Amino acid sequence: MSEAEAKTEAKTESGTASGTASGTASEPMTGPVERWIAAHARPLEVSDAQGPLDDLRPLLDLAAGARIVALGASTRQSHELSVAAHRMVRILVEEGGFRSVSLEGDEPERVGLDTYISTGAGDPRAMLAEARSFWRTEEILGLVHWMRSYNARHPEDPVRFARTPPVTTAEGLAGIERGLAEGIVQWEERSGDRIVHWGGFAHTAVGHPRTVAPTPPDSPPLTHRNAGSFLRERFGEGYVSVGLTFHHGHLLGLPHSAPTRPPYGAPTPPPEFAETVLGGAGPGAYLLDLRDGAGAAAPEPVRTWLDSPTRTRLVGPAYDPADDAAHHLSGGALTDWFDALAHVREVTAARPL
């Protein structure tokens, strides 16, 4: 067990880290951390990707000096988290000057999406059908359509997909993380663009190191540096990490061999998970700048909670809701991993193509 993991367990047992001694999943809690979150969070629209962007103005301030803004989701299988990420891409491109979108997990060039957003040639739905499973959603299709629409309206200043080399698996997960970061760095140097990267927060959180679980059978939890830590090292404050989390709801299943992908339920999180407190701040969805809580003006219980090692839910294609607590990111604090959070209390499943 790592030192950070041991601290997490010790604080969980003493009840000082989570601040969740009272309250239920359906009844917002009233501890000092929850009250602080409720006072500082900005309500966030997560139902309509094409609506006004006024609620995301704080993100522009956060990203003002950034070269890379990473939108790291705890799952790619939620409609609301995907809508939130889409809207963040929109405001960063439309008003923040970002001109490349890095979509983690496949190569847009391979399936033809970069040509489509540039020229309108081809059928993006058919293209996405050839992509990795977690790209085959109506939400990703909506992003692709928006990028094409933006370029049709701004042919002199288009947005494009980042072209990054395929990541080799020869060096295992640690090598994958370094390869992800190197690809983004190379594109930033080659293009000169400011980049929005949309992926999973196991990769985007600033983890130096961080631990992911579960792991392959008979293997210990995997602890190593991730792409976000390399990008923070390279860009400093020019790398901004935004985490997208949820409390409970339904997610799109991604079995690789099944012809249909029915949604499944994700239960309320275990009490030691950060999402228990984040969801206890109240219903709905919100954007929270974590830098506010790290400052001296924040109450001591808030600073302690934000800076203490924690766990967050991590849902991948192999997620088993019956063993929910086993699927998590650990080995760091929220303020280590993220500059801001977008949290949704209840989610629904992403829409399959």
Coordinates of N, CA and C in Angstrom, one line a residue, residues 29 47 58 61 72 84 106 113 131 152 169 171 197 204 207 209 222 247-250 299 312 315 331 350:
M29 N -26.6 16.8 2.4 CA -26.0 16.9 3.7 C -25.7 18.3 4.0
S47 N -28.0 19.6 -20.0 CA -29.0 18.9 -20.8 C -28.9 19.2 -22.3
P58 N -16.8 31.3 -15.9 CA -15.6 31.0 -15.0 C -14.6 30.1 -15.6
D61 N -12.0 32.2 -17.4 CA -11.0 32.8 -16.5 C -9.9 31.8 -16.1
G72 N -11.3 15.8 -18.1 CA -11.2 14.4 -17.8 C -12.4 13.9 -17.1
A84 N -21.7 18.3 -20.8 CA -20.8 19.3 -20.1 C -19.5 19.5 -20.8
D106 N -8.7 7.2 -29.9 CA -8.6 6.8 -31.3 C -8.0 7.9 -32.1
L113 N -12.7 11.6 -39.7 CA -13.4 12.8 -39.1 C -12.8 14.1 -39.3
A131 N -15.0 3.6 -35.1 CA -14.1 4.1 -34.1 C -14.3 3.2 -32.8
A152 N -17.7 25.8 -41.0 CA -18.5 26.3 -42.1 C -18.7 27.8 -41.9
T169 N 1.6 0.1 -26.8 CA 1.3 -0.6 -25.5 C 2.5 -1.4 -25.1
E171 N 5.2 -0.8 -23.6 CA 5.8 -0.5 -22.3 C 4.7 -0.5 -21.2
H197 N -8.3 19.0 -24.6 CA -8.2 17.5 -24.6 C -9.4 16.9 -23.8
T204 N -5.9 12.3 -17.4 CA -5.8 13.7 -17.4 C -5.5 14.3 -16.0
G207 N -1.4 13.2 -11.8 CA -1.1 12.1 -10.9 C 0.4 11.8 -10.9
P209 N 2.7 10.0 -8.3 CA 1.9 9.2 -9.2 C 0.5 9.1 -8.8
L222 N -2.3 -0.5 -9.9 CA -1.2 0.0 -10.7 C -0.9 1.5 -10.3
H247 N -22.5 11.5 -9.1 CA -22.9 10.8 -7.8 C -23.5 9.5 -8.1
H248 N -24.5 9.4 -8.9 CA -25.2 8.1 -9.2 C -26.0 8.3 -10.5
G249 N -26.6 7.2 -10.9 CA -27.4 7.2 -12.1 C -27.3 6.0 -13.0
H250 N -27.5 6.3 -14.3 CA -27.4 5.2 -15.3 C -26.3 5.5 -16.3
P299 N -12.5 27.9 4.9 CA -12.5 27.4 6.3 C -11.6 26.2 6.3
T312 N -11.9 8.6 -6.0 CA -13.0 9.0 -6.9 C -13.4 7.8 -7.8
V315 N -14.9 4.8 -14.0 CA -15.8 3.8 -14.7 C -15.2 3.7 -16.1
G331 N -4.6 7.8 -4.5 CA -3.2 8.2 -4.4 C -2.9 9.7 -4.5
A350 N -25.4 7.6 -21.9 CA -25.1 8.2 -23.2 C -26.0 7.4 -24.2

